[in-house]
PDB file of C-alpha atoms in Angstrom:
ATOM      1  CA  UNK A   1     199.169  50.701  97.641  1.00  0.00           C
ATOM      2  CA  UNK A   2     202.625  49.644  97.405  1.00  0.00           C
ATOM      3  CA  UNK A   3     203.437  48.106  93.971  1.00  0.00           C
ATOM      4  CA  UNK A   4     204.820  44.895  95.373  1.00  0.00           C
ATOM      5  CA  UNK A   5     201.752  44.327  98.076  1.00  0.00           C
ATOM      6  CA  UNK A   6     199.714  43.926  94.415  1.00  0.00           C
ATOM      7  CA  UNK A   7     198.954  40.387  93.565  1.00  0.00           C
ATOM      8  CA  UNK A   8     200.485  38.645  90.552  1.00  0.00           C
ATOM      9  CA  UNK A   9     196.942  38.263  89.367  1.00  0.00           C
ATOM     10  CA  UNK A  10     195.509  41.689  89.690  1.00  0.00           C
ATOM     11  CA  UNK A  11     198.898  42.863  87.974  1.00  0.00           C
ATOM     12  CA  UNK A  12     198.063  40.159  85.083  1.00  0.00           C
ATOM     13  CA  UNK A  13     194.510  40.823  84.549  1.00  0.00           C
ATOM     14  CA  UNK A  14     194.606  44.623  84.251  1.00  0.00           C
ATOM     15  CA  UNK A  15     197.427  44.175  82.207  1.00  0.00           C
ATOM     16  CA  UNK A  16     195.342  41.992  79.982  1.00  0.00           C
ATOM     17  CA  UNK A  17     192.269  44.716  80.268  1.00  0.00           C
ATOM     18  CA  UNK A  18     194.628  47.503  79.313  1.00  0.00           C
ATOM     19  CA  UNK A  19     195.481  45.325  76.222  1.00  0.00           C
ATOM     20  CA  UNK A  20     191.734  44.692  75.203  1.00  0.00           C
ATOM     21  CA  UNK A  21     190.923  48.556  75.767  1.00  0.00           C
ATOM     22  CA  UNK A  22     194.064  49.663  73.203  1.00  0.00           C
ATOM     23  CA  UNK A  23     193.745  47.012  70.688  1.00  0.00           C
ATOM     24  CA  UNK A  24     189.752  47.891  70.632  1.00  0.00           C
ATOM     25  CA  UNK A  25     190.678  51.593  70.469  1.00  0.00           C
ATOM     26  CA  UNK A  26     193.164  50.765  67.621  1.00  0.00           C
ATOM     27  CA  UNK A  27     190.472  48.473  65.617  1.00  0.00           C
ATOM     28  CA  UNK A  28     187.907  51.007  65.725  1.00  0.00           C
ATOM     29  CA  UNK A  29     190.742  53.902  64.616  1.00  0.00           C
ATOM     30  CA  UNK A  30     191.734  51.534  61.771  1.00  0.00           C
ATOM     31  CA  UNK A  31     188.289  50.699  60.836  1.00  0.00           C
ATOM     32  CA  UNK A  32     188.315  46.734  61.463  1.00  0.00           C
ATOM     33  CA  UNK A  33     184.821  45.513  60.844  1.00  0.00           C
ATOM     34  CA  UNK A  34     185.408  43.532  63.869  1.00  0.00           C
ATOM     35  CA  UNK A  35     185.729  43.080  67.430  1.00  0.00           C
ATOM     36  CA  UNK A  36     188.408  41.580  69.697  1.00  0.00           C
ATOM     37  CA  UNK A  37     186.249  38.918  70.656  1.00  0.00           C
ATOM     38  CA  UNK A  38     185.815  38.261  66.599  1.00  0.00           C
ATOM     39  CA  UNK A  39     189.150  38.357  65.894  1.00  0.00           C
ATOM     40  CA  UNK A  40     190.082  35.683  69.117  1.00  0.00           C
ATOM     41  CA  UNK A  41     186.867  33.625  67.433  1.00  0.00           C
ATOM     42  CA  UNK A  42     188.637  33.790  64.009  1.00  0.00           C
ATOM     43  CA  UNK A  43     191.965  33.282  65.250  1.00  0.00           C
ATOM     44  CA  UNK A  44     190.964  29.801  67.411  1.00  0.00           C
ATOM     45  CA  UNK A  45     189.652  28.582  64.432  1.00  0.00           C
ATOM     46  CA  UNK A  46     192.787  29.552  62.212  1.00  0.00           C
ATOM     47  CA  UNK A  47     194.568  27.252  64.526  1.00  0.00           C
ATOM     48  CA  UNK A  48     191.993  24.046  63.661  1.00  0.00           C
ATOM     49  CA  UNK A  49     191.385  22.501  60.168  1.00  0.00           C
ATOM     50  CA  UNK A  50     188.206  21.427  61.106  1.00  0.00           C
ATOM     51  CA  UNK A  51     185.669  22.569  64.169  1.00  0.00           C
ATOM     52  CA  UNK A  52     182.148  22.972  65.345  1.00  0.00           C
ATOM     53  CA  UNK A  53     180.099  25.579  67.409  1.00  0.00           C
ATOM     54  CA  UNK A  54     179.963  23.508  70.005  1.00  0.00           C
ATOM     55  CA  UNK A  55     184.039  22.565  70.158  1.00  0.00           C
ATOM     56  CA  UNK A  56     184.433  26.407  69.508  1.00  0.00           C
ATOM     57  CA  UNK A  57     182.350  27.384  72.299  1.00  0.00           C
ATOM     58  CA  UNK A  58     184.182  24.986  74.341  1.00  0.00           C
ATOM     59  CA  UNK A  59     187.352  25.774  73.666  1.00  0.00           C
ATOM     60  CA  UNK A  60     186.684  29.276  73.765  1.00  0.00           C
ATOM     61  CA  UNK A  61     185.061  28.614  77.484  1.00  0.00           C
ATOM     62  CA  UNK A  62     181.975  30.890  76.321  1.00  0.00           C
ATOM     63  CA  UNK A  63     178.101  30.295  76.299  1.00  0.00           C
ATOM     64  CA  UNK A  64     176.881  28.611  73.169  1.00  0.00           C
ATOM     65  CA  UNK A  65     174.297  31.181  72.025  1.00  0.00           C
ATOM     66  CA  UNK A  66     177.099  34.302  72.551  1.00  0.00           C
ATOM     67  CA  UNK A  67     179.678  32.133  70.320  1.00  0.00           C
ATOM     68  CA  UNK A  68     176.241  31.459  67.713  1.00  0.00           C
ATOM     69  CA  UNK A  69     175.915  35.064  67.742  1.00  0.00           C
ATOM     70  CA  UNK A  70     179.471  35.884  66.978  1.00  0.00           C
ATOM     71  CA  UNK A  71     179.761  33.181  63.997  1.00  0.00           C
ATOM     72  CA  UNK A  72     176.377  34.477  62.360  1.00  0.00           C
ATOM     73  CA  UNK A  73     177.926  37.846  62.378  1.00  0.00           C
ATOM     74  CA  UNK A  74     180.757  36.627  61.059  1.00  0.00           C
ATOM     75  CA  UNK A  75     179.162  34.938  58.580  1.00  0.00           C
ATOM     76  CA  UNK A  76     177.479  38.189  57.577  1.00  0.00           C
ATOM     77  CA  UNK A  77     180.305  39.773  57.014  1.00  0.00           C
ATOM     78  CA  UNK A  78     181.569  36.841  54.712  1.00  0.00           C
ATOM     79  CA  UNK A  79     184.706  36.129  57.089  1.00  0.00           C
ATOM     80  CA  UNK A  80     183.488  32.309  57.768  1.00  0.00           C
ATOM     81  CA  UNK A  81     181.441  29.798  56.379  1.00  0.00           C
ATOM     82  CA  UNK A  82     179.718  26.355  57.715  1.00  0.00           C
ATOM     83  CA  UNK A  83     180.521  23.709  55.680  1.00  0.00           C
ATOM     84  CA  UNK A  84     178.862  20.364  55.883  1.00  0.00           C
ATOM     85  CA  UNK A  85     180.309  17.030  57.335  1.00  0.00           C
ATOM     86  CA  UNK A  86     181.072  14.635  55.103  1.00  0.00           C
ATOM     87  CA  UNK A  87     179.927  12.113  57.959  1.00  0.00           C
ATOM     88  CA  UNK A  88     176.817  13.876  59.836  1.00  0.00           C
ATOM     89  CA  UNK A  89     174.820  16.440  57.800  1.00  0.00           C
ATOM     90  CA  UNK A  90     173.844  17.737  61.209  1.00  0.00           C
ATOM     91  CA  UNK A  91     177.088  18.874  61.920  1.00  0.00           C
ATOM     92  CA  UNK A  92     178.939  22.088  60.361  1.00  0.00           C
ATOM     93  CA  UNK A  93     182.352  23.075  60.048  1.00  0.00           C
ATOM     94  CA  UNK A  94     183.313  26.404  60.530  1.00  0.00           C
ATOM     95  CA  UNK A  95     186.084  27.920  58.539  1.00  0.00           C
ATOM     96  CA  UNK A  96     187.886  30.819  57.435  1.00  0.00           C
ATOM     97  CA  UNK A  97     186.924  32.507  54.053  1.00  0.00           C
ATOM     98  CA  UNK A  98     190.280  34.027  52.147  1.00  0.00           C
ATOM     99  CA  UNK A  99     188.839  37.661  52.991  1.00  0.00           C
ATOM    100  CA  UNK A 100     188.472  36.487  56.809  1.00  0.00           C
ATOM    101  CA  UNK A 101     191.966  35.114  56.765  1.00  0.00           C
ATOM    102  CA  UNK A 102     193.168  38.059  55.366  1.00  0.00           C
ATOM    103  CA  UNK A 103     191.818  40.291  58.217  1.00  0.00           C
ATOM    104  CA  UNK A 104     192.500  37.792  60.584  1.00  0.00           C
ATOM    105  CA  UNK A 105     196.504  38.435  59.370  1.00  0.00           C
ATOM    106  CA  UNK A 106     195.689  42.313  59.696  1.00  0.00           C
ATOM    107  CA  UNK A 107     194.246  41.925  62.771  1.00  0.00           C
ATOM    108  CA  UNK A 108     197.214  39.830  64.127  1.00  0.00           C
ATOM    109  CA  UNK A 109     199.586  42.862  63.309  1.00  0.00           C
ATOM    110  CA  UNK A 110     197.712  45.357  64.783  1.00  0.00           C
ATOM    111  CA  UNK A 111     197.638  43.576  68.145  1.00  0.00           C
ATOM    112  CA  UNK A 112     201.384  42.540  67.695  1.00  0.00           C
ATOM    113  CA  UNK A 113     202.426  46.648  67.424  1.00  0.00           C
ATOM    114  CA  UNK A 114     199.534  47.643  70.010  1.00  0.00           C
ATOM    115  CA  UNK A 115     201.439  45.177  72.674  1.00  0.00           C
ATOM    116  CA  UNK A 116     205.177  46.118  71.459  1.00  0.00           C
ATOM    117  CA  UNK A 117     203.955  50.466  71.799  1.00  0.00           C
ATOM    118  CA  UNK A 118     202.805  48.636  75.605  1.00  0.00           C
ATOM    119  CA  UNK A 119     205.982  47.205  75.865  1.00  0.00           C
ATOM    120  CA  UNK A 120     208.161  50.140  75.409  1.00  0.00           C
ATOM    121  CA  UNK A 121     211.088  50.463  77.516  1.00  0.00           C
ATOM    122  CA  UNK A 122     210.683  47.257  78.712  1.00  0.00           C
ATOM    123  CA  UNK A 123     214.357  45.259  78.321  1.00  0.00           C
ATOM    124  CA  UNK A 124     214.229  42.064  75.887  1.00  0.00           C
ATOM    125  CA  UNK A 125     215.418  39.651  78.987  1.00  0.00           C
ATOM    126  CA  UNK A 126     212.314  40.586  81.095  1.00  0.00           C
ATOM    127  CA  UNK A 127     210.307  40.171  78.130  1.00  0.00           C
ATOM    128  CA  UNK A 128     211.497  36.732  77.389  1.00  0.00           C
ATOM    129  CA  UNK A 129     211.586  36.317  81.123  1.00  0.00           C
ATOM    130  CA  UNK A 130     208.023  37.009  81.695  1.00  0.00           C
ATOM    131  CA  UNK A 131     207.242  35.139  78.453  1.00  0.00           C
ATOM    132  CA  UNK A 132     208.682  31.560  80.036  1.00  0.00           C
ATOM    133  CA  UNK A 133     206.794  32.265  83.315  1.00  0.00           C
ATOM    134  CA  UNK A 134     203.031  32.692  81.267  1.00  0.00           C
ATOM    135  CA  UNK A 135     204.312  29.525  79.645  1.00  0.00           C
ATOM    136  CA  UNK A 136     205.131  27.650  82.984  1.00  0.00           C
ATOM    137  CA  UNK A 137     201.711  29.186  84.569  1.00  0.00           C
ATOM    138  CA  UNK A 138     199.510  27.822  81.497  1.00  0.00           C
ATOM    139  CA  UNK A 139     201.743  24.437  82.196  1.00  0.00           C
ATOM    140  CA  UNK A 140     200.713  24.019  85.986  1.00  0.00           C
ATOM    141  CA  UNK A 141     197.206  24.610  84.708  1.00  0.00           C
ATOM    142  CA  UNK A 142     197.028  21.715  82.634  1.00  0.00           C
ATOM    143  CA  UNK A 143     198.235  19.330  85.392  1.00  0.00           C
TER     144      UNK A 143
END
């Protein structure tokens, strides 16, 4: 097949897959305790001050139990805690511990030189370029 008869999202989503498969391969050479699916967990809830499991699974558009399963694990491994609400005991806030921020920065730089090794020989200006079209794509998704 000819490179342009190869749809923008095929392109996209092996290009994504590719990413997974070396930043796995590069966790497991480094010896990160934990997965890419961890470190996206850890890294949503870097971005919050304050969540739940149930806004986490949300946000992270996963079933509940598979998102449980991936904060008691973390939890295990003494990267998060659950923290009461002030307002409803019921509820729990999940947050970074300073060793799960810490891996959570080492994980960050690992993926950051995994995708600039994929981007090799790529110029800047395409980069950028291709940059302000996943932009304007997550922007027409919101509407």
């Amino acid at each position: 097949m000819i490179v342009s008869q190869l749809s923008i999202g095929y392109l996209l989503a092996n290009a994504v897959k590719a990413l997974v498969r070396r930043t796995s391969d590069r966790f497991e050479r480094e010896e990160v305790p934990i997965t890419i699916h961890h470190h996206y967990l850890m890294n949503v809830l870097s971005s919050r001050e304050e969540m739940i499991q149930s806004e986490l699974a949300s946000l992270m558009e996963r079933d509940k139990s598979a998102v449980l399963r991936h904060i008691d694990q973390l939890e295990q491994m003494q990267l998060i805690t659950r923290e009461p609400n002030t307002i409803d005991r019921r509820k729990k806030h999940l947050v970074l511990t300073p060793k799960g921020q810490q891996l959570l920065e080492h994980t960050r730089r690992l993926i950051h030189e995994t995708l600039d090794e994929m981007l090799t020989g790529v110029p800047k200006e395409d980069v950028e370029k291709f940059r302000e079209v996943l932009i304007h794509l997550q922007g027409n998704d919101l509407c």
